[in-house]
């Protein structure tokens, strides 16, 4: 994975901008900065960054408008930087096409983890046409996507077909949050009822099978009111 990715920061608050810039430069990312939405859109089209960090509260346009415009023609990863802590705002951004969000105030390691996950995911989509990596590995958990086999400490874990679909969807998006609606649609199809009970029941069963302590999960984390995020792969 290239540490030389080009990252565009669209953020009007200078102090936050400088903090992010400093953190990313240490990692040798190339950085561009825009302080307005118009400037940001122009950098996106002229300089083709690999990833965008997007503040939602910009002076000239709501950040969600940028996501909408970019998604008309590009799958460029966008991570929303939000001061808004409302769950429905986060869900709205993710469903609009943002790859992830990070809530202010945030720490450097959290920011870097989000960036790595988003870049890795977009690299997989680019190089393998759909994130078709052959396995997922984190801690003692291993998922072989070819054999459709899940093992924990080397022992096979028996999952139902639906449980496997759910776990593999989250694993292919490891490190990124997947919303309830996105999971429901991709696992049960577009006509499923909006009620998430079936999802919660399946998730409880999965956790019983793969987590040492389902109340303190190590692999699949709950983003309350939003969705689930699977632990990043360890190498
Ligand atoms: Ca702002």
CSV table of C-alpha atoms and ligand atoms in Angstrom, one decimal:
chain,number,residue,atom,x,y,z
A,1,UNK,CA,0.0,0.0,0.0
A,2,UNK,CA,1.4,3.3,-1.1
A,3,UNK,CA,2.1,5.8,1.7
A,4,UNK,CA,2.5,8.5,-0.9
A,5,UNK,CA,-1.3,8.8,-1.5
A,6,UNK,CA,-2.4,12.3,-2.3
A,7,UNK,CA,-5.0,13.5,0.3
A,8,UNK,CA,-7.1,16.6,-0.1
A,9,UNK,CA,-8.3,18.3,3.1
A,10,UNK,CA,-11.4,20.5,2.6
A,11,UNK,CA,-11.8,22.3,5.9
A,12,UNK,CA,-12.3,26.0,6.7
A,13,UNK,CA,-10.9,26.0,10.2
A,14,UNK,CA,-7.2,26.7,10.0
A,15,UNK,CA,-6.3,25.1,13.3
A,16,UNK,CA,-7.9,21.8,12.4
A,17,UNK,CA,-6.5,21.9,9.0
A,18,UNK,CA,-3.0,22.4,10.3
A,19,UNK,CA,-3.4,19.6,12.9
A,20,UNK,CA,-4.5,17.2,10.1
A,21,UNK,CA,-1.8,18.3,7.8
A,22,UNK,CA,0.9,17.8,10.3
A,23,UNK,CA,-0.3,14.3,11.2
A,24,UNK,CA,-0.5,13.3,7.6
A,25,UNK,CA,2.9,14.8,6.6
A,26,UNK,CA,4.6,12.6,9.2
A,27,UNK,CA,3.2,9.6,7.3
A,28,UNK,CA,4.5,11.0,4.0
A,29,UNK,CA,1.2,11.5,2.4
A,30,UNK,CA,1.0,14.3,-0.2
A,31,UNK,CA,-1.4,17.0,0.9
A,32,UNK,CA,-3.6,19.6,-0.7
A,33,UNK,CA,-5.7,22.0,1.2
A,34,UNK,CA,-8.9,23.8,0.3
A,35,UNK,CA,-10.8,26.2,2.6
A,36,UNK,CA,-14.0,26.4,0.7
A,37,UNK,CA,-16.2,23.9,-1.2
A,38,UNK,CA,-15.7,25.6,-4.5
A,39,UNK,CA,-11.9,25.4,-4.1
A,40,UNK,CA,-12.2,21.8,-3.0
A,41,UNK,CA,-14.2,20.8,-6.0
A,42,UNK,CA,-11.7,22.5,-8.3
A,43,UNK,CA,-8.8,20.6,-6.7
A,44,UNK,CA,-10.7,17.3,-7.0
A,45,UNK,CA,-11.2,17.8,-10.8
A,46,UNK,CA,-7.8,19.3,-11.5
A,47,UNK,CA,-5.5,17.3,-9.3
A,48,UNK,CA,-7.3,14.0,-8.8
A,49,UNK,CA,-6.5,13.3,-5.2
A,50,UNK,CA,-6.6,9.7,-3.9
A,51,UNK,CA,-8.8,10.5,-0.9
A,52,UNK,CA,-10.8,13.5,0.5
A,53,UNK,CA,-11.2,14.5,4.1
A,54,UNK,CA,-14.3,16.7,4.1
A,55,UNK,CA,-15.6,19.1,6.7
A,56,UNK,CA,-19.4,19.4,6.4
A,57,UNK,CA,-19.7,23.0,7.7
A,58,UNK,CA,-18.1,25.0,4.9
A,59,UNK,CA,-18.7,28.7,4.3
A,60,UNK,CA,-20.0,28.5,0.7
A,61,UNK,CA,-21.8,25.1,0.5
A,62,UNK,CA,-22.8,22.2,2.7
A,63,UNK,CA,-20.3,19.4,2.6
A,64,UNK,CA,-23.1,16.9,1.7
A,65,UNK,CA,-23.4,18.8,-1.7
A,66,UNK,CA,-19.8,17.9,-2.4
A,67,UNK,CA,-20.4,14.3,-1.8
A,68,UNK,CA,-23.4,14.4,-4.1
A,69,UNK,CA,-21.5,16.1,-6.9
A,70,UNK,CA,-18.4,13.9,-6.6
A,71,UNK,CA,-20.5,10.7,-6.5
A,72,UNK,CA,-22.1,11.6,-9.9
A,73,UNK,CA,-18.8,10.7,-11.6
A,74,UNK,CA,-16.3,9.3,-9.2
A,75,UNK,CA,-15.8,6.6,-6.5
A,76,UNK,CA,-13.0,8.7,-4.9
A,77,UNK,CA,-13.0,7.8,-1.2
A,78,UNK,CA,-14.5,10.6,1.0
A,79,UNK,CA,-14.1,10.7,4.8
A,80,UNK,CA,-16.4,13.2,6.4
A,81,UNK,CA,-15.0,15.2,9.3
A,82,UNK,CA,-18.0,16.1,11.4
A,83,UNK,CA,-18.8,18.2,14.4
A,84,UNK,CA,-22.3,16.9,14.1
A,85,UNK,CA,-22.8,14.0,16.4
A,86,UNK,CA,-26.3,13.2,15.4
A,87,UNK,CA,-26.6,9.6,14.3
A,88,UNK,CA,-29.0,10.4,11.4
A,89,UNK,CA,-26.5,12.9,10.0
A,90,UNK,CA,-23.8,10.3,9.9
A,91,UNK,CA,-26.1,7.7,8.4
A,92,UNK,CA,-27.2,10.3,5.7
A,93,UNK,CA,-23.6,11.0,4.8
A,94,UNK,CA,-22.7,7.3,4.5
A,95,UNK,CA,-25.8,6.6,2.5
A,96,UNK,CA,-25.0,9.6,0.2
A,97,UNK,CA,-21.8,7.8,-0.6
A,98,UNK,CA,-19.3,9.0,2.0
A,99,UNK,CA,-16.9,6.1,2.9
A,100,UNK,CA,-16.6,6.9,6.5
A,101,UNK,CA,-16.9,9.7,9.0
A,102,UNK,CA,-14.8,10.9,12.0
A,103,UNK,CA,-16.3,13.1,14.7
A,104,UNK,CA,-14.5,16.1,16.1
A,105,UNK,CA,-12.5,16.1,18.3
A,106,UNK,CA,-10.5,13.1,17.1
A,107,UNK,CA,-7.0,11.7,17.6
A,108,UNK,CA,-4.3,11.2,15.1
A,109,UNK,CA,-4.3,7.4,15.3
A,110,UNK,CA,-8.1,7.2,14.7
A,111,UNK,CA,-7.7,9.5,11.7
A,112,UNK,CA,-4.9,7.5,10.2
A,113,UNK,CA,-6.7,4.2,10.7
A,114,UNK,CA,-9.8,5.6,8.9
A,115,UNK,CA,-7.6,6.8,6.0
A,116,UNK,CA,-5.8,3.5,5.7
A,117,UNK,CA,-9.0,1.5,5.6
A,118,UNK,CA,-10.6,3.8,3.0
A,119,UNK,CA,-7.5,3.8,0.8
A,120,UNK,CA,-7.1,0.0,1.1
A,121,UNK,CA,-10.7,-0.5,0.1
A,122,UNK,CA,-10.4,1.7,-2.9
A,123,UNK,CA,-7.2,0.1,-4.0
A,124,UNK,CA,-8.9,-3.3,-3.8
A,125,UNK,CA,-11.8,-2.1,-5.9
A,126,UNK,CA,-9.3,-0.6,-8.5
A,127,UNK,CA,-6.9,-3.6,-8.7
A,128,UNK,CA,-9.2,-6.5,-8.2
A,129,UNK,CA,-12.5,-5.2,-9.5
A,130,UNK,CA,-14.6,-5.3,-6.4
A,131,UNK,CA,-12.5,-5.9,-3.3
A,132,UNK,CA,-11.9,-9.6,-4.2
A,133,UNK,CA,-9.1,-10.2,-1.7
A,134,UNK,CA,-9.0,-13.9,-0.9
A,135,UNK,CA,-8.9,-13.8,2.9
A,136,UNK,CA,-9.3,-11.6,6.0
A,137,UNK,CA,-7.2,-12.0,9.0
A,138,UNK,CA,-7.3,-10.2,12.3
A,139,UNK,CA,-6.1,-11.5,15.6
A,140,UNK,CA,-7.2,-15.2,15.9
A,141,UNK,CA,-10.0,-14.8,13.3
A,142,UNK,CA,-9.5,-15.8,9.7
A,143,UNK,CA,-12.0,-15.8,6.9
A,144,UNK,CA,-11.2,-17.6,3.6
A,145,UNK,CA,-13.4,-16.0,1.0
A,146,UNK,CA,-12.6,-18.7,-1.6
A,147,UNK,CA,-13.5,-21.7,0.6
A,148,UNK,CA,-16.2,-19.6,2.4
A,149,UNK,CA,-14.6,-20.8,5.7
A,150,UNK,CA,-14.3,-19.0,9.0
A,151,UNK,CA,-11.7,-20.2,11.6
A,152,UNK,CA,-11.0,-19.0,15.1
A,153,UNK,CA,-7.6,-20.0,16.6
A,154,UNK,CA,-7.4,-22.5,13.7
A,155,UNK,CA,-10.8,-24.2,14.6
A,156,UNK,CA,-13.5,-24.0,12.0
A,157,UNK,CA,-16.5,-21.8,13.1
A,158,UNK,CA,-19.8,-23.1,11.8
A,159,UNK,CA,-21.9,-20.2,10.5
A,160,UNK,CA,-25.3,-20.3,8.7
A,161,UNK,CA,-25.4,-19.0,5.1
A,162,UNK,CA,-26.8,-15.7,6.3
A,163,UNK,CA,-24.3,-15.3,9.1
A,164,UNK,CA,-21.5,-16.0,6.6
A,165,UNK,CA,-22.8,-13.4,4.2
A,166,UNK,CA,-23.0,-10.8,7.0
A,167,UNK,CA,-19.5,-11.5,8.3
A,168,UNK,CA,-17.9,-11.5,4.9
A,169,UNK,CA,-19.6,-8.3,3.9
A,170,UNK,CA,-18.2,-6.6,7.1
A,171,UNK,CA,-14.8,-8.2,6.6
A,172,UNK,CA,-14.5,-6.9,3.0
A,173,UNK,CA,-15.2,-3.5,4.4
A,174,UNK,CA,-12.9,-4.0,7.5
A,175,UNK,CA,-12.2,-0.7,9.3
A,176,UNK,CA,-15.1,1.0,7.6
A,177,UNK,CA,-18.6,1.4,9.0
A,178,UNK,CA,-21.4,-0.3,7.1
A,179,UNK,CA,-24.8,1.1,7.8
A,180,UNK,CA,-27.8,-1.0,8.9
A,181,UNK,CA,-29.6,-0.2,5.6
A,182,UNK,CA,-26.6,-1.2,3.5
A,183,UNK,CA,-26.3,-4.5,5.3
A,184,UNK,CA,-30.0,-5.2,5.1
A,185,UNK,CA,-30.0,-4.6,1.4
A,186,UNK,CA,-26.9,-6.5,0.6
A,187,UNK,CA,-27.6,-9.5,2.8
A,188,UNK,CA,-31.4,-9.8,2.5
A,189,UNK,CA,-32.1,-7.9,-0.7
A,190,UNK,CA,-33.8,-4.5,-1.5
A,191,UNK,CA,-37.3,-5.6,-0.5
A,192,UNK,CA,-36.6,-6.6,3.1
A,193,UNK,CA,-38.6,-4.9,5.8
A,194,UNK,CA,-36.9,-1.9,7.3
A,195,UNK,CA,-37.0,-3.4,10.8
A,196,UNK,CA,-33.4,-4.4,11.9
A,197,UNK,CA,-34.5,-7.1,14.3
A,198,UNK,CA,-33.4,-9.9,12.0
A,199,UNK,CA,-30.0,-8.2,11.7
A,200,UNK,CA,-29.6,-7.9,15.5
A,201,UNK,CA,-30.5,-11.5,16.0
A,202,UNK,CA,-28.0,-12.7,13.5
A,203,UNK,CA,-25.3,-10.5,14.9
A,204,UNK,CA,-25.9,-11.8,18.4
A,205,UNK,CA,-25.5,-15.4,17.1
A,206,UNK,CA,-22.3,-14.5,15.2
A,207,UNK,CA,-20.8,-12.8,18.2
A,208,UNK,CA,-21.6,-15.9,20.3
A,209,UNK,CA,-19.6,-17.9,17.8
A,210,UNK,CA,-16.6,-15.6,17.2
A,211,UNK,CA,-16.2,-13.4,20.2
A,212,UNK,CA,-14.7,-14.5,23.6
A,213,UNK,CA,-16.9,-12.1,25.3
A,214,UNK,CA,-19.9,-11.0,23.1
A,215,UNK,CA,-20.5,-8.0,25.5
A,216,UNK,CA,-17.0,-6.7,24.7
A,217,UNK,CA,-16.4,-7.6,21.1
A,218,UNK,CA,-12.9,-7.8,19.6
A,219,UNK,CA,-13.9,-8.2,16.0
A,220,UNK,CA,-17.2,-6.7,15.1
A,221,UNK,CA,-18.0,-3.3,16.8
A,222,UNK,CA,-21.4,-1.7,17.1
A,223,UNK,CA,-21.7,1.9,15.9
A,224,UNK,CA,-24.8,2.7,17.8
A,225,UNK,CA,-27.7,3.9,15.7
A,226,UNK,CA,-25.6,3.7,12.5
A,227,UNK,CA,-24.3,0.2,11.7
A,228,UNK,CA,-21.3,-2.1,12.3
A,229,UNK,CA,-17.6,-1.8,11.8
A,230,UNK,CA,-15.3,-4.8,11.6
A,231,UNK,CA,-11.8,-4.6,13.0
A,232,UNK,CA,-9.0,-3.7,10.6
A,233,UNK,CA,-6.9,-6.6,9.3
A,234,UNK,CA,-3.6,-7.3,11.1
A,235,UNK,CA,-0.7,-8.2,9.0
B,1,LIG,CA1,-16.1,24.1,9.4
